Coordinates of C-alpha atoms in Angstrom, one line a residue:
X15 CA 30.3 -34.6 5.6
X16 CA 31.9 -31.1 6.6
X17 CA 34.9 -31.7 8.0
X18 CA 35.2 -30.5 11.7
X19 CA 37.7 -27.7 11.1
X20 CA 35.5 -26.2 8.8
X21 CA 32.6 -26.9 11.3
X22 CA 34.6 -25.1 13.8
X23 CA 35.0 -21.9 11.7
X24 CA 31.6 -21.9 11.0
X25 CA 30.7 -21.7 15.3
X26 CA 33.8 -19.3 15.3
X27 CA 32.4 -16.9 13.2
X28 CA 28.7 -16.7 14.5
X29 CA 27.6 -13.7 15.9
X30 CA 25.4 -15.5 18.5
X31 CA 27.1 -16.7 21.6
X32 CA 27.7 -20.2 22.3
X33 CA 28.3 -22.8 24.7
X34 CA 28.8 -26.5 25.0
X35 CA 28.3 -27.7 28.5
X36 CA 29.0 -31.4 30.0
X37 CA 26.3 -33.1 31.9
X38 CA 27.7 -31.7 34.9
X39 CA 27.3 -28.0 33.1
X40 CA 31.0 -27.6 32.8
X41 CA 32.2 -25.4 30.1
X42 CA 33.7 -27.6 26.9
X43 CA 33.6 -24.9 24.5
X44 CA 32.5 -21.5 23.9
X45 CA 32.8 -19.1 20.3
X46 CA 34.5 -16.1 20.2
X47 CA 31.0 -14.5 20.8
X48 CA 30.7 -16.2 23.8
X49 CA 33.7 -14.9 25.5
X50 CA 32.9 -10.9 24.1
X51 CA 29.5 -11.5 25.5
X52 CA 30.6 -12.8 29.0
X53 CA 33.9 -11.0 29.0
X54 CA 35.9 -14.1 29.5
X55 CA 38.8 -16.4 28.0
X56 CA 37.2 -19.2 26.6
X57 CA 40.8 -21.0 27.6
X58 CA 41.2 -19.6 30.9
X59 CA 37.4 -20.9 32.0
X60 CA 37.7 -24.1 30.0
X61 CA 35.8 -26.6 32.5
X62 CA 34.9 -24.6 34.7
X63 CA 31.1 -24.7 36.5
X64 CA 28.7 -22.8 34.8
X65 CA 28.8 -20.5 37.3
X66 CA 31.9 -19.4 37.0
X67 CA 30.6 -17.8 33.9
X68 CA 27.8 -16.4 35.0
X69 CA 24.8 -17.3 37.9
X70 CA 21.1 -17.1 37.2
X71 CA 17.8 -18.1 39.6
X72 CA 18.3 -21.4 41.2
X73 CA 15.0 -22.2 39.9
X74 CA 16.8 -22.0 36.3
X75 CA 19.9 -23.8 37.6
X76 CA 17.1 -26.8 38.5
X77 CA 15.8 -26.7 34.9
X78 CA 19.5 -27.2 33.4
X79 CA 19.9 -30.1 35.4
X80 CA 16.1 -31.4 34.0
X81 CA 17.2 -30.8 30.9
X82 CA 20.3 -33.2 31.1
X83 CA 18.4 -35.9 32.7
X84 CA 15.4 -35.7 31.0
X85 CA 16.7 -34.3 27.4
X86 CA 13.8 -31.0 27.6
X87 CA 14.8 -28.2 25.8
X88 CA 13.8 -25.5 26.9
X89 CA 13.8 -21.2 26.4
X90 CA 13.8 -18.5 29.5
X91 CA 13.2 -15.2 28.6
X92 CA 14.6 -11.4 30.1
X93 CA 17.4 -13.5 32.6
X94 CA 19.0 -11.6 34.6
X95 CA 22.1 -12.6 34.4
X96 CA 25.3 -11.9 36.8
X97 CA 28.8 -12.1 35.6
X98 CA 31.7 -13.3 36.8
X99 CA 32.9 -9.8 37.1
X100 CA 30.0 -8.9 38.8
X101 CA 28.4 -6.8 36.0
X102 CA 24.7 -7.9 35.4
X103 CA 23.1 -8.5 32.5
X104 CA 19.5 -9.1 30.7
X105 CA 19.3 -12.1 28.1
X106 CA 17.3 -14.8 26.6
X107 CA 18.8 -17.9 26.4
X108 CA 17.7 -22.0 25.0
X109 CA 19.0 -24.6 26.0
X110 CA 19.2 -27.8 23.9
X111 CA 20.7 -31.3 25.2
X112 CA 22.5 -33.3 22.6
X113 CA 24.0 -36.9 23.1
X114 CA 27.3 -37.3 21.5
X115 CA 30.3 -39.9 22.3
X116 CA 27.5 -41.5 24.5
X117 CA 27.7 -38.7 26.6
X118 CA 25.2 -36.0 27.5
X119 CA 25.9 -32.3 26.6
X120 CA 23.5 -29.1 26.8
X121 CA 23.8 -26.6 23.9
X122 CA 23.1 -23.2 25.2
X123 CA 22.5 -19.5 22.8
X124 CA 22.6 -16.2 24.3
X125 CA 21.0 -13.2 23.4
X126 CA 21.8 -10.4 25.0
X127 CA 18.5 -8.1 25.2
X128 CA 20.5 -4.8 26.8
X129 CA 21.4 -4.0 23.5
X130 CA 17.9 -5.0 21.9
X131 CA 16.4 -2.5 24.9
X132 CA 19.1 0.0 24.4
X133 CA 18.2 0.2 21.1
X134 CA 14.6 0.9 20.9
X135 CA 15.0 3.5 23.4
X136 CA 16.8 5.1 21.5
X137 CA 15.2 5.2 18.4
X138 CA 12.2 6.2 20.6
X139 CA 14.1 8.9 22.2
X140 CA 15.4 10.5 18.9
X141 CA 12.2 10.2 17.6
X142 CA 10.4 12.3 20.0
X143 CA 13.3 14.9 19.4
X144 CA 12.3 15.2 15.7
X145 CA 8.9 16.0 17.0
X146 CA 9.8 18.5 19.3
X147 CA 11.8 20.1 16.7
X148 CA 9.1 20.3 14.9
X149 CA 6.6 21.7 17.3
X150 CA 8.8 24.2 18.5
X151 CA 10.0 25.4 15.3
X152 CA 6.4 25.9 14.4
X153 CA 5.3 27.7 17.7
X154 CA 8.8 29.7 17.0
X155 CA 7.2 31.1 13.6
X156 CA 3.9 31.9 14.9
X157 CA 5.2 33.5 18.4
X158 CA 8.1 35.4 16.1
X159 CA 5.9 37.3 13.9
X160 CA 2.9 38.9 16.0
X161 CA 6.0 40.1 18.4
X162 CA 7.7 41.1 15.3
X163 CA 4.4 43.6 15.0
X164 CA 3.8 44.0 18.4
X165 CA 7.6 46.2 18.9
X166 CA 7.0 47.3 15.3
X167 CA 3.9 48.7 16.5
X168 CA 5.2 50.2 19.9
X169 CA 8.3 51.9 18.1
X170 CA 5.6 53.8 15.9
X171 CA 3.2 54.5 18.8
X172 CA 6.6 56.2 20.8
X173 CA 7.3 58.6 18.2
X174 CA 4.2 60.4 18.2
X175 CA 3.1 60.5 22.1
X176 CA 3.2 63.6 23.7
X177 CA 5.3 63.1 26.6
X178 CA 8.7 61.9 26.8
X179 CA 7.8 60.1 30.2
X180 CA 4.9 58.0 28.4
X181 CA 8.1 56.2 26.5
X182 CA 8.5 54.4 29.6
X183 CA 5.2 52.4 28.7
X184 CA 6.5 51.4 24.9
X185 CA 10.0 51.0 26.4
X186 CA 8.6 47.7 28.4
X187 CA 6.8 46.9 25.8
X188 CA 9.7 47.0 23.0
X189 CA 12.2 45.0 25.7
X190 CA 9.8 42.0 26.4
X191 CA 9.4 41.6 23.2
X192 CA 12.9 41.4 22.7
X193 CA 13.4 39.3 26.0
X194 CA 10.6 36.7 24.3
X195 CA 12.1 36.6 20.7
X196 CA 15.1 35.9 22.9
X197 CA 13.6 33.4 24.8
X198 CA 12.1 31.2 21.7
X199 CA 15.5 31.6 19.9
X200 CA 17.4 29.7 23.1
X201 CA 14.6 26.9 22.3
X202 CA 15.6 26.8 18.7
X203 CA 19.1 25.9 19.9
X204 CA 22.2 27.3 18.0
X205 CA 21.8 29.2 14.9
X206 CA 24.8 27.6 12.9
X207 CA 26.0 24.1 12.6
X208 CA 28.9 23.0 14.2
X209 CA 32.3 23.9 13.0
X210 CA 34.1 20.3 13.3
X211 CA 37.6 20.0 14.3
X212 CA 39.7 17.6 15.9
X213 CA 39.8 18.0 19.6
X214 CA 41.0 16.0 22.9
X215 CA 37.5 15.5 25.2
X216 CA 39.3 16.4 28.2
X217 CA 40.2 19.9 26.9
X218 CA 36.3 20.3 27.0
X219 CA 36.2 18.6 30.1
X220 CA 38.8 20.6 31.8
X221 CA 37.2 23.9 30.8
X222 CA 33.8 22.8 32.5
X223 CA 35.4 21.8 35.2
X224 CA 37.1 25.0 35.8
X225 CA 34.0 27.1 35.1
X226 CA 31.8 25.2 37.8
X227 CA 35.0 25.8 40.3
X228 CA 35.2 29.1 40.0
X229 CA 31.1 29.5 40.0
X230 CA 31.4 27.7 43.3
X231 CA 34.7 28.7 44.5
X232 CA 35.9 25.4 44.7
X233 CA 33.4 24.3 47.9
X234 CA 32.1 21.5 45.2
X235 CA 34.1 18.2 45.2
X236 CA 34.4 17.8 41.2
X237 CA 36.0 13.9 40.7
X238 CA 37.8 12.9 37.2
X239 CA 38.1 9.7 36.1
X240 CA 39.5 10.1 32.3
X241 CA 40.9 7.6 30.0
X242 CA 43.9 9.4 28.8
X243 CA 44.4 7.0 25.4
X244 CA 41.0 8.6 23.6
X245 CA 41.7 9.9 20.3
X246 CA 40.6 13.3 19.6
X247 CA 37.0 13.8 18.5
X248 CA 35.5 15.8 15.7
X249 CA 33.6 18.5 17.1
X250 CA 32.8 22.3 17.7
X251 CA 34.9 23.4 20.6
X252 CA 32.4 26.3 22.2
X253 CA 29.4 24.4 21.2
X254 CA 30.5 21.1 23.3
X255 CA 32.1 22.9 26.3
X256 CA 28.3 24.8 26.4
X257 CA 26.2 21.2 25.9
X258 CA 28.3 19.6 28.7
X259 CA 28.7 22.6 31.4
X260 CA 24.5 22.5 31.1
X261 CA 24.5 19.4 32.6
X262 CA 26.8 19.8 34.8
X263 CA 25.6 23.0 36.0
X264 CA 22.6 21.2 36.5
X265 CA 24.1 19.1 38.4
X266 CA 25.7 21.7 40.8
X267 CA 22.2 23.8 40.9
X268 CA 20.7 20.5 42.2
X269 CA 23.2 19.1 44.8
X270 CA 23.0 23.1 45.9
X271 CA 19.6 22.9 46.6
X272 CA 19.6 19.7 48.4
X273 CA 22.1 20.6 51.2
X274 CA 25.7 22.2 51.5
X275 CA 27.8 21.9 48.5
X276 CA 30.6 20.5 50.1
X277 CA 28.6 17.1 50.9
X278 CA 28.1 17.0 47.0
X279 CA 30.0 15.1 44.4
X280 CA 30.2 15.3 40.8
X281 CA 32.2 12.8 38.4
X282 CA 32.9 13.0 35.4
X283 CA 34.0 10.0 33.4
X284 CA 35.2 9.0 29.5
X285 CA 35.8 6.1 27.7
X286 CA 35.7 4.2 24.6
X287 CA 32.9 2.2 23.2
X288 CA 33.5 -0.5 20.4
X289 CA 31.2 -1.8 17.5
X290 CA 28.2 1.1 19.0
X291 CA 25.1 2.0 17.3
X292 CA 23.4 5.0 17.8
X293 CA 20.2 5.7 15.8
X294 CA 20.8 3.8 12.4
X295 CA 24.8 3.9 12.1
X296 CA 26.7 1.6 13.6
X297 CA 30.4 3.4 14.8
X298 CA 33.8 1.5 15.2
X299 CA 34.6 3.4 18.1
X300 CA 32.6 5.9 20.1
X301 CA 33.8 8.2 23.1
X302 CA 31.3 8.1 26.3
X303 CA 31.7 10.6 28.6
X304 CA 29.4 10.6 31.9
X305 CA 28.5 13.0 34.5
X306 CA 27.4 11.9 38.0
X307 CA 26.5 13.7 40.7
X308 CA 25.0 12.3 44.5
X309 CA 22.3 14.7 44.4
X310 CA 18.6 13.9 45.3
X311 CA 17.8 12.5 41.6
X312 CA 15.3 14.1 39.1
X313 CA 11.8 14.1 40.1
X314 CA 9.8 11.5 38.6
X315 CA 6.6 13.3 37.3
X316 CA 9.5 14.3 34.9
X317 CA 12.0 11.9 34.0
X318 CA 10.2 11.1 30.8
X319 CA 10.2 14.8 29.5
X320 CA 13.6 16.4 30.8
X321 CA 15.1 16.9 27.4
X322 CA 11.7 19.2 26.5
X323 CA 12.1 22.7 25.8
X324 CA 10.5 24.3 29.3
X325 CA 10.9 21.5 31.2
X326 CA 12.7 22.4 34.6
X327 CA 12.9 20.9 38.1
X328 CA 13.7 24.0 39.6
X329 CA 10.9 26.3 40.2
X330 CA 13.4 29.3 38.8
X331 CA 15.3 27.5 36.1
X332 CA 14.1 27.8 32.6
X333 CA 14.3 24.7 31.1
X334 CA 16.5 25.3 28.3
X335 CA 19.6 24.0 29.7
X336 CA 18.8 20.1 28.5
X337 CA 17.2 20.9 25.2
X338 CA 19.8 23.0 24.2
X339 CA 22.3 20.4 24.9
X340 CA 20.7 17.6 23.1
X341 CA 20.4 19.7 19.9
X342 CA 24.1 20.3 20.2
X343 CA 24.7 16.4 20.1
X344 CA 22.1 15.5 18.0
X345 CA 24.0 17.8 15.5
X346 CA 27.2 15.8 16.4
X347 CA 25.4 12.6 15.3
X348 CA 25.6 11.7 19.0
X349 CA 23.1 11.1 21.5
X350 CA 22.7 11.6 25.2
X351 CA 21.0 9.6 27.8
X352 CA 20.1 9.7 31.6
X353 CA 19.4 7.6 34.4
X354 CA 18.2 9.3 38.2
X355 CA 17.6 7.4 41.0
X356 CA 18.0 9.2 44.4
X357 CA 21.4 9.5 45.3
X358 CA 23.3 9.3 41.5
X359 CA 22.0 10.7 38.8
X360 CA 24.0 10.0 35.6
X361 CA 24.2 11.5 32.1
X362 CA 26.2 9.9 29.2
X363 CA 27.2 11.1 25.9
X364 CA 28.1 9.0 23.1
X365 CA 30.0 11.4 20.1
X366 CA 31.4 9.2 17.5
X367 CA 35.1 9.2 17.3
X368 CA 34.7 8.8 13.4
X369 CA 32.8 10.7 10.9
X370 CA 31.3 7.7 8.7
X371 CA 30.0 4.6 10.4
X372 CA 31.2 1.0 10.3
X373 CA 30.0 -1.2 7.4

């Protein structure tokens, strides 16, 4: 027989959480997953309720009870689960009763699923930017080259007309051309890749915010909440200060439109992340840096497609801004996100704080 010790190590190091609970669902023990999961001292909470730790439906709280009486095990899928520090979270959990010591205990696995979800979002997210890269670099090529004829053409037909004031004509004709090749380079997104360096986030952060003060002449509340102790991150100075002051230009355009800017507020917030995955790599540590505002939200018919090239709420915007700015962290290895209901709208970016991910 193993002895316990070794028994112990082995809970100690699983990367499931679990926890021991007496027939009157007071902690006994928890692993070191556990008390990550549930952000909690396993020592501290040591026989305490259950729902000290977290609360669930009472209909749930019944079937624990069931389960010690009766010895049912049983599975509940997509809890939602509130901590102890009030945070919420989604998990699957089983519970299993044991008899030990002639005593009755409940054996209880979590699995958080706010990862799992997390996860395929993103994958689904940075998928459909591969496609979009795709279709627009294709509809670049074919728009480039007929406009490439079409001013070739006008420049030609301007040297041999007969009046200087027939230019005029060719003239428009040359300039939207221009103004189109124009347009479908902005789609492409910058020409170069990014020049890494090491930088502190809040010099970027800093020089947005003083950009969208003097663009509004400081009439726009703009509220920091920075964690000073991030270390610098690898990145291309002008190309980050642009993908950020897009959104939060956004941002101002939007809480503009909805009333006087003085009644709107935009935060913007950084910290660390531990152990995150983004696409395939798992990083050590990642910087997350989020921009609220209190504005009226983005409208639903396009919440699913804001990141698109020509997408815009605004019936004068272009619809650029967004695309543009997920290239530029895409090509960071980062990734963006957003979440709008009326009222707060947030956008968070994750940019590694490391250039190779965690084994």
């Amino acid at each position: 027989m193993l002895p316990d010790r070794f028994l112990r190590q082995i809970l100690d190091n699983l990367t499931t959480a679990v926890l021991l609970l007496d027939s009157d669902l007071r902690l006994s023990f928890m692993n070191p997953a556990a008390e990550m999961l549930l952000a909690v001292s396993g020592q501290r909470v040591y026989q305490q309720p259950l729902q000290g730790l977290f609360t669930d439906s009472a209909a749930a709280l019944d079937s624990l009870h069931n389960a010690v009486e009766n010895g049912h095990p049983f599975t509940k899928r997509e809890a939602q689960l509130t901590l102890g520090n009030g945070q919420s979270m989604m998990a699957d959990y089983s519970v299993t009763p044991i008899i030990a010591a002639n005593r009755n205990w409940l054996l209880m696995e979590l699995y958080p699923r706010d990862r799992l979800l997390r996860i395929t979002k993103e994958e689904a997210q940075l998928s459909k930017q591969e496609v979009t890269k795709v279709l627009v670099r294709g509809l670049a090529h074919e728009i480039k080259n007929p406009l490439g004829g079409i001013r070739g053409a006008a420049q030609l037909l301007a040297r041999e007309l007969p009046e200087e004031s027939l230019k005029d004509y060719t003239d428009v004709i040359i300039e939207e051309a221009d103004r189109l090749r124009n347009l479908v380079d902005s789609m492409l997104g910058p020409y170069r890749p990014p020049a890494l360096r090491p930088i502190n986030i809040h010099e970027i952060t800093e020089r947005v915010c003083s950009l969208i003060e003097a663009e509004t002449q400081g009439a726009l509340h703009i509220k920091r909440d920075y964690d000073p102790s991030i270390p610098d991150v690898q990145a291309d100075r002008e190309q980050l200060i642009q993908a950020l002051l897009n959104i939060v230009r956004n941002a101002m355009q939007a809480l503009a439109a909805n009333g006087p800017l003085e009644q709107g507020q935009i935060t913007l917030r950084t910290r660390t992340l531990r152990q995150f995955t983004i696409g395939q790599t798992r990083y050590r540590l990642v910087c997350r840096v989020e921009v609220i505002d209190n504005g009226p939200g983005i409208p639903a018919d396009i919440a699913e497609s804001i990141f698109y090239p020509m997408v815009s709420g605004r019936a004068e915007g272009t619809g650029l801004g967004l695309s543009i700015t997920q290239n530029i962290i895409s090509q960071h290895q980062g990734l963006i996100e957003c979440d709008s209901v009326p009222g707060e709208t947030t956008f968070t970016l994750f940019l590694p704080l490391e250039q190779e991910g965690a084994d």
